[in-house]
Amino acid sequence: MTKPTSLLVTGGAGFIGANFVLYWLENHPLDNVVVLDALTYAGNRQSLVSVESKPNFTFVQGDICNTALVERLLTEHEINTIVHFAAESHVDRSITGPDTFIETNIIGTYSLLKAAKKCWIDQPRAQGQVPLEHRFHHVSTDEVYGTLAPTDPAFTENTPYAPNSPYSASKAASDHLVRAYHHTYGLEVTTSNCSNNYGPYHFPEKLIPLIITNILNDKPLPIYGDGMQIRDWLYVEDHARGIELVLNKGEVGENYNIGGHNEWANIDIVKLICAKMDQAFRDNSELIKKYPNADKAQQGKSVELITHVTDRAGHDRRYAIDATKTVQALAYKPQESFETGIDKTINWYLENAEWWQPLL
Ligand SMILES: NC(=O)c1ccc[n+]([C@@H]2O[C@H](COP(=O)([O-])OP(=O)(O)OC[C@H]3O[C@@H](n4cnc5c(N)ncnc54)[C@H](O)[C@@H]3O)[C@@H](O)[C@H]2O)c1
């Protein structure tokens, strides 16, 4: 089995990618990590500032669609593991402007696969020389499985794909290309499909950071439709741990669901965050000085900021991940409960305004 020693992390300046890079370098301090990231609106080098000066860390600003660049990085850095996070990731943006989703998520994944095949499989080698082992790990989403009714069983790896948004359709297409490169060319691939992540370095257009930062600015908390859409939430570091297990112990050619068995309706998450923010202001008088605009939180009434808005077109009602295969085959176990994870996340945003304020 390939031991990851030199990793190309695409999208490593994004939310999950950055958390993965920080986790990896903390736990595998001798490995070489190269980040390839186009720094779109969602990419932020500030998220990687604590590892920038490490000699075994390299940041390259570039597009995954640039196959020649990817080939050069694979060769120059003797990459034996690609962990592919780079994507356009926001469903709302995929509805108003699907083009970049098709380009990055489908063509970009194809470009990486082509480069990996060329450098890892097609390179001429001396007679009798055994090719080195490699791994192309593709990071995907539970949204490829479509939507669930309230009583449906959770998605397993055998649930048929039924993507409903341009985002999830583009991710589904990329999953199929990854699978095809394994079956057709023998590329050593794994894919993980994960539920909704939350945690530090999350761009404040996504639900949890949006709610926290809007409360701090006393802005309305927009809730799509009735707010009863259900998502299955996982702390981002538990996603990084899941990918680590797939890289170290996963079977080539397999898909692994990663999730924490933690379903919440959007409206309930928002109410929980309101209550926790009000409590934070009661517990810490310094917050009033730091966030003087947060009137409702200071009064213990953040919940009054909730505003129902027109539902998203084609909004999936429920996602839920059954991670039994990953739990049984790889001994996967999330370390954070939702209670501990959401507290860590709120505290991170309260303490790191210099990271998120420039993004608003
Ligand atoms: N956020 C979630 O809850 C979630 C859940 C399951 C799976 N995923 C998947 O995980 C991956 C990472 O998601 P995220 O939430 O961190 O996304 P993100 O939007 O926060 O980050 C995406 C990163 O990719 C970079 N990027 C975009 N286009 C690029 C291109 N053409 N070339 C190089 N870099 C490019 C961006 O600059 C950014 O740094 C995605 O593939 C997503 O589908 C996300």
Coordinates of C-alpha atoms and ligand atoms in Angstrom, one line a residue:
M1 CA 0.0 0.0 0.0
T2 CA 1.3 3.5 -0.9
K3 CA 2.6 5.4 2.1
P4 CA 1.9 9.1 1.4
T5 CA 5.2 10.9 1.7
S6 CA 5.0 13.6 -0.9
L7 CA 1.5 15.0 -1.3
L8 CA 0.0 17.4 -3.9
V9 CA -3.0 18.9 -2.2
T10 CA -5.3 20.7 -4.7
G11 CA -7.5 23.4 -3.3
G12 CA -5.3 23.5 -0.1
A13 CA -6.1 27.2 0.5
G14 CA -9.9 26.5 0.7
F15 CA -11.9 25.5 3.8
I16 CA -11.4 21.8 4.0
G17 CA -8.1 21.7 2.1
A18 CA -6.4 24.2 4.5
N19 CA -7.7 22.3 7.5
F20 CA -6.3 19.1 5.9
V21 CA -2.9 20.6 5.2
L22 CA -2.6 21.9 8.8
Y23 CA -3.7 18.5 10.2
W24 CA -1.3 16.6 7.9
L25 CA 1.8 18.6 8.7
E26 CA 1.0 18.5 12.4
N27 CA 0.7 14.7 12.3
H28 CA 3.2 13.9 9.5
P29 CA 5.9 16.5 10.1
L30 CA 8.4 14.8 7.8
D31 CA 6.1 14.6 4.7
N32 CA 6.4 17.0 1.8
V33 CA 3.2 18.9 1.1
V34 CA 2.7 20.9 -2.1
V35 CA -0.5 23.0 -2.4
L36 CA -1.9 23.8 -5.8
D37 CA -4.6 26.4 -5.5
A38 CA -5.9 29.0 -8.0
L39 CA -6.9 31.4 -5.1
T40 CA -10.4 32.0 -6.3
Y41 CA -12.7 34.0 -4.0
A42 CA -12.8 30.9 -1.7
G43 CA -9.1 30.4 -1.4
N44 CA -7.1 32.2 1.3
R45 CA -3.4 32.0 1.9
Q46 CA -4.0 33.4 5.4
S47 CA -5.4 30.0 6.4
L48 CA -1.9 28.5 5.7
V49 CA 0.2 31.2 7.4
S50 CA 1.3 28.9 10.2
V51 CA 2.9 26.5 7.8
E52 CA 4.2 28.8 5.1
S53 CA 7.8 28.9 6.4
K54 CA 8.2 25.1 6.7
P55 CA 10.9 23.8 4.4
N56 CA 8.7 20.8 3.5
F57 CA 5.7 23.0 2.5
T58 CA 5.3 24.6 -1.0
F59 CA 2.5 26.8 -2.2
V60 CA 1.8 27.1 -5.9
Q61 CA -0.8 29.5 -7.2
G62 CA -2.2 27.8 -10.3
D63 CA -5.2 26.2 -12.0
I64 CA -5.8 22.4 -11.9
C65 CA -7.0 22.7 -15.5
N66 CA -3.3 23.5 -16.4
T67 CA -2.2 19.9 -17.1
A68 CA 1.3 20.9 -18.0
L69 CA 1.7 22.6 -14.6
V70 CA 0.3 19.6 -12.7
E71 CA 2.7 17.3 -14.6
R72 CA 5.7 19.5 -13.7
L73 CA 4.7 19.5 -10.0
L74 CA 4.2 15.7 -9.9
T75 CA 7.7 15.3 -11.4
E76 CA 9.7 18.0 -9.7
H77 CA 8.3 17.2 -6.2
E78 CA 8.2 13.4 -6.7
I79 CA 4.6 13.4 -5.7
N80 CA 3.2 9.9 -4.8
T81 CA -0.2 11.1 -3.5
I82 CA -2.7 13.5 -4.8
V83 CA -5.4 14.7 -2.5
H84 CA -7.9 16.5 -4.7
F85 CA -10.0 19.1 -2.9
A86 CA -10.0 21.9 -5.5
A87 CA -13.6 22.7 -6.6
E88 CA -16.2 25.3 -6.9
S89 CA -18.2 24.3 -3.9
H90 CA -21.2 26.7 -3.3
V91 CA -24.5 25.3 -4.5
D92 CA -26.1 28.8 -4.8
R93 CA -23.3 30.0 -7.1
S94 CA -23.7 26.8 -9.2
I95 CA -27.3 27.8 -9.8
T96 CA -26.6 31.4 -11.0
G97 CA -23.3 30.5 -12.8
P98 CA -22.6 26.9 -13.6
D99 CA -19.8 27.4 -16.1
T100 CA -16.9 27.5 -13.6
F101 CA -18.4 24.4 -11.9
I102 CA -18.2 22.5 -15.1
E103 CA -14.7 23.8 -15.8
T104 CA -13.1 23.3 -12.4
N105 CA -15.0 20.3 -11.1
I106 CA -15.2 18.2 -14.3
I107 CA -12.4 19.5 -16.7
G108 CA -10.1 20.2 -13.7
T109 CA -10.5 16.7 -12.3
Y110 CA -10.0 15.3 -15.8
S111 CA -6.8 17.4 -16.2
L112 CA -5.4 16.0 -12.9
L113 CA -6.3 12.4 -13.9
K114 CA -4.5 12.9 -17.3
A115 CA -1.4 14.3 -15.6
A116 CA -1.4 11.5 -13.0
K117 CA -1.8 8.8 -15.7
K118 CA 1.0 10.3 -17.8
C119 CA 3.5 10.7 -14.9
W120 CA 2.6 7.6 -12.9
I121 CA 1.5 5.0 -15.5
D122 CA 2.8 6.0 -19.0
Q123 CA 6.4 7.0 -18.1
P124 CA 8.8 4.6 -19.9
R125 CA 10.8 2.6 -17.4
A126 CA 13.7 0.2 -17.6
Q127 CA 12.7 -3.4 -18.4
G128 CA 11.7 -5.3 -15.3
Q129 CA 11.4 -2.1 -13.2
V130 CA 8.3 -2.3 -11.1
P131 CA 6.2 1.0 -11.2
L132 CA 6.1 2.9 -7.9
E133 CA 2.8 2.9 -6.0
H134 CA 0.8 6.0 -6.1
R135 CA -2.6 7.3 -4.9
F136 CA -5.1 9.7 -6.4
H137 CA -7.6 10.5 -3.6
H138 CA -10.7 12.3 -4.8
V139 CA -12.7 14.3 -2.2
S140 CA -16.4 14.3 -3.0
T141 CA -19.7 14.9 -1.4
D142 CA -22.9 13.2 -0.2
E143 CA -24.8 15.6 -2.5
V144 CA -24.1 13.2 -5.5
Y145 CA -26.7 10.8 -4.0
G146 CA -29.6 13.3 -4.3
T147 CA -32.2 14.0 -1.7
L148 CA -33.9 11.8 1.0
A149 CA -37.4 11.8 2.5
P150 CA -37.5 12.0 6.3
T151 CA -37.8 8.3 6.9
D152 CA -35.4 7.1 4.1
P153 CA -32.3 5.2 5.2
A154 CA -29.1 7.2 5.0
F155 CA -26.9 7.1 1.9
T156 CA -24.5 4.2 1.6
E157 CA -21.7 3.7 -1.0
N158 CA -24.2 1.7 -3.0
T159 CA -26.9 4.4 -3.2
P160 CA -27.4 5.2 -6.9
Y161 CA -26.2 8.7 -7.9
A162 CA -29.0 11.2 -8.4
P163 CA -27.4 14.7 -8.3
N164 CA -29.9 17.6 -8.3
S165 CA -27.9 20.8 -8.6
P166 CA -25.2 21.9 -11.1
Y167 CA -22.7 21.6 -8.2
S168 CA -23.6 18.0 -7.3
A169 CA -23.9 17.0 -11.0
S170 CA -20.4 18.3 -11.6
K171 CA -19.1 16.5 -8.6
A172 CA -20.9 13.3 -9.7
A173 CA -19.3 13.6 -13.1
S174 CA -15.8 14.0 -11.5
D175 CA -16.4 10.9 -9.3
H176 CA -17.3 8.9 -12.5
L177 CA -14.1 10.1 -14.2
V178 CA -12.0 9.0 -11.3
R179 CA -13.7 5.6 -11.2
A180 CA -13.2 5.3 -15.0
Y181 CA -9.4 6.1 -14.7
H182 CA -9.1 3.2 -12.3
H183 CA -11.1 0.7 -14.3
T184 CA -9.7 1.6 -17.6
Y185 CA -6.0 2.6 -16.9
G186 CA -5.4 1.1 -13.5
L187 CA -4.8 4.5 -11.8
E188 CA -4.7 3.9 -8.1
V189 CA -7.7 5.9 -6.9
T190 CA -9.9 6.2 -3.8
T191 CA -12.9 8.5 -3.4
S192 CA -14.5 9.7 -0.2
N193 CA -18.0 11.2 -0.1
C194 CA -18.5 13.3 3.0
S195 CA -21.4 15.1 4.6
N196 CA -21.5 18.9 5.4
N197 CA -18.4 20.1 7.1
Y198 CA -18.1 22.9 9.6
G199 CA -15.1 24.4 11.5
P200 CA -12.4 27.1 11.3
Y201 CA -11.4 28.8 8.0
H202 CA -14.9 28.4 6.5
F203 CA -15.8 31.1 4.0
P204 CA -18.7 33.2 5.5
E205 CA -21.1 32.5 2.7
K206 CA -21.8 29.0 4.1
L207 CA -24.5 28.5 6.7
I208 CA -22.6 28.2 10.0
P209 CA -20.0 30.9 9.5
L210 CA -22.6 33.1 7.9
I211 CA -24.8 32.9 10.9
I212 CA -22.0 33.5 13.4
T213 CA -20.6 36.5 11.5
N214 CA -24.0 38.0 10.8
I215 CA -24.8 37.9 14.5
L216 CA -21.5 39.7 15.2
N217 CA -22.6 42.4 12.7
D218 CA -26.2 42.5 13.8
K219 CA -27.4 41.5 10.3
P220 CA -30.4 39.4 9.4
L221 CA -30.0 35.6 9.5
P222 CA -31.4 34.4 6.2
I223 CA -33.2 31.0 6.4
Y224 CA -34.2 29.4 3.1
G225 CA -38.0 28.5 3.1
D226 CA -39.2 26.8 6.2
G227 CA -35.6 26.0 7.4
M228 CA -36.5 22.3 7.7
Q229 CA -33.8 21.1 5.3
I230 CA -31.8 18.5 7.0
R231 CA -28.0 18.2 6.7
D232 CA -25.6 15.8 8.4
W233 CA -22.7 17.8 10.0
L234 CA -19.1 16.7 10.6
Y235 CA -16.3 18.7 12.2
V236 CA -13.7 19.5 9.5
E237 CA -10.8 17.9 11.3
D238 CA -12.8 14.6 11.6
H239 CA -13.0 14.8 7.8
A240 CA -9.2 15.2 7.6
R241 CA -8.9 12.1 9.9
G242 CA -11.2 10.1 7.6
I243 CA -9.2 11.0 4.5
E244 CA -6.0 10.1 6.4
L245 CA -7.5 6.6 7.1
V246 CA -8.5 6.1 3.5
L247 CA -5.0 7.1 2.4
N248 CA -3.3 4.8 4.8
K249 CA -5.7 1.8 4.9
G250 CA -8.3 2.2 2.1
E251 CA -8.5 -0.2 -0.8
V252 CA -7.6 1.1 -4.2
G253 CA -10.7 1.5 -6.4
E254 CA -13.1 1.8 -3.4
N255 CA -15.4 4.6 -2.3
Y256 CA -15.8 5.5 1.4
N257 CA -18.6 7.5 3.0
I258 CA -17.4 9.8 5.8
G259 CA -19.9 11.3 8.2
G260 CA -20.7 11.7 11.9
H261 CA -24.3 10.6 12.1
N262 CA -25.4 14.0 13.1
E263 CA -28.5 15.2 11.3
W264 CA -29.8 18.7 12.0
A265 CA -32.5 20.9 10.5
N266 CA -31.1 24.2 9.3
I267 CA -33.4 26.2 11.5
D268 CA -32.4 24.3 14.6
I269 CA -28.7 24.9 14.0
V270 CA -29.4 28.6 13.6
K271 CA -31.3 28.7 16.8
L272 CA -28.6 26.8 18.6
I273 CA -25.9 29.2 17.3
C274 CA -28.1 32.2 18.4
A275 CA -28.3 30.7 21.9
K276 CA -24.6 30.0 22.1
M277 CA -23.6 33.5 20.8
D278 CA -25.9 35.1 23.4
Q279 CA -24.3 33.0 26.1
A280 CA -20.8 33.9 24.9
F281 CA -21.6 37.6 25.3
R282 CA -23.0 37.0 28.8
D283 CA -19.9 35.1 29.8
N284 CA -17.3 37.4 28.3
S285 CA -17.7 41.2 28.7
E286 CA -14.7 41.8 26.4
L287 CA -16.8 40.7 23.5
I288 CA -18.9 43.8 23.7
K289 CA -15.8 46.0 23.2
K290 CA -14.6 43.7 20.4
Y291 CA -17.9 43.5 18.6
P292 CA -19.8 46.7 19.4
N293 CA -22.3 46.2 16.6
A294 CA -23.6 42.9 17.9
D295 CA -26.7 44.6 19.6
K296 CA -29.0 41.6 19.6
A297 CA -26.4 39.2 20.9
Q298 CA -25.5 41.7 23.7
Q299 CA -29.2 41.8 24.6
G300 CA -29.5 38.0 24.5
K301 CA -31.9 38.2 21.5
S302 CA -29.9 37.0 18.5
V303 CA -32.8 34.8 17.5
E304 CA -34.8 37.9 16.6
L305 CA -32.4 38.4 13.6
I306 CA -33.8 35.2 11.9
T307 CA -35.5 36.1 8.6
H308 CA -37.1 33.6 6.3
V309 CA -36.3 34.1 2.6
T310 CA -37.4 32.4 -0.6
D311 CA -36.2 28.8 -0.8
R312 CA -33.3 27.9 -3.1
A313 CA -34.4 26.4 -6.5
G314 CA -34.5 22.6 -6.4
H315 CA -33.4 22.6 -2.7
D316 CA -32.6 19.1 -1.5
R317 CA -34.6 18.3 1.6
R318 CA -32.4 15.9 3.4
Y319 CA -28.9 14.4 3.3
A320 CA -27.7 11.7 5.7
I321 CA -24.6 9.6 5.5
D322 CA -24.3 6.0 6.5
A323 CA -20.5 5.6 7.2
T324 CA -20.7 2.0 8.3
K325 CA -18.3 0.7 5.7
T326 CA -15.7 3.3 6.7
V327 CA -16.3 2.7 10.4
Q328 CA -15.9 -1.1 10.0
A329 CA -13.2 -1.3 7.3
L330 CA -11.0 1.5 8.5
A331 CA -12.0 1.9 12.2
Y332 CA -13.2 5.4 11.5
K333 CA -14.5 7.3 14.5
P334 CA -15.1 11.1 14.6
Q335 CA -13.5 12.7 17.7
E336 CA -15.7 15.7 18.0
S337 CA -19.4 15.6 19.1
F338 CA -21.5 18.4 17.6
E339 CA -21.5 20.1 21.0
T340 CA -17.7 20.3 21.2
G341 CA -17.3 21.0 17.5
I342 CA -19.8 23.9 17.4
D343 CA -18.2 25.4 20.5
K344 CA -14.7 25.2 19.0
T345 CA -16.1 26.8 15.7
I346 CA -17.8 29.7 17.5
N347 CA -14.8 30.4 19.6
W348 CA -12.5 30.3 16.5
Y349 CA -14.7 32.9 14.8
L350 CA -14.8 35.1 17.9
E351 CA -11.0 35.0 18.2
N352 CA -10.1 35.3 14.5
A353 CA -12.0 38.3 13.2
E354 CA -8.9 39.4 11.3
W355 CA -9.3 36.3 9.1
W356 CA -13.0 36.6 8.3
Q357 CA -13.7 40.4 8.4
P358 CA -11.9 41.2 5.1
L359 CA -14.0 38.5 3.4
L360 CA -17.4 40.2 4.1
Ligands
LIG1 N1 -17.7 22.0 2.4 C1 -18.3 20.9 2.6 O1 -19.2 20.7 3.5 C2 -18.0 19.7 1.7 C3 -18.5 18.4 2.0 C4 -18.2 17.3 1.3 C5 -17.3 17.5 0.2 N2 -16.8 18.7 -0.1 C6 -15.8 18.8 -1.2 O2 -14.5 19.1 -0.5 C7 -13.7 19.9 -1.4 C8 -13.3 21.1 -0.7 O3 -14.5 21.9 -0.3 P1 -14.3 23.3 0.5 O4 -15.6 23.5 1.2 O5 -13.1 23.3 1.2 O6 -14.3 24.3 -0.8 P2 -13.8 25.8 -0.8 O7 -14.7 26.4 -1.8 O8 -13.7 26.4 0.5 O9 -12.3 25.7 -1.4 C9 -12.1 25.3 -2.8 C10 -10.6 25.7 -3.0 O10 -10.3 25.3 -4.4 C11 -9.6 26.3 -5.0 N3 -9.9 26.3 -6.5 C12 -11.1 26.5 -7.1 N4 -10.9 26.3 -8.4 C13 -9.7 26.0 -8.6 C14 -8.9 25.6 -9.8 N5 -9.5 25.7 -11.0 N6 -7.6 25.3 -9.6 C15 -7.0 25.2 -8.4 N7 -7.7 25.6 -7.3 C16 -9.0 25.9 -7.4 C17 -10.1 27.6 -4.4 O11 -9.2 28.7 -4.6 C18 -10.3 27.2 -2.9 O12 -9.1 27.4 -2.2 C19 -14.6 20.1 -2.7 O13 -14.2 19.2 -3.6 C20 -16.0 19.8 -2.2 O14 -16.8 19.4 -3.2 C21 -17.1 19.8 0.7

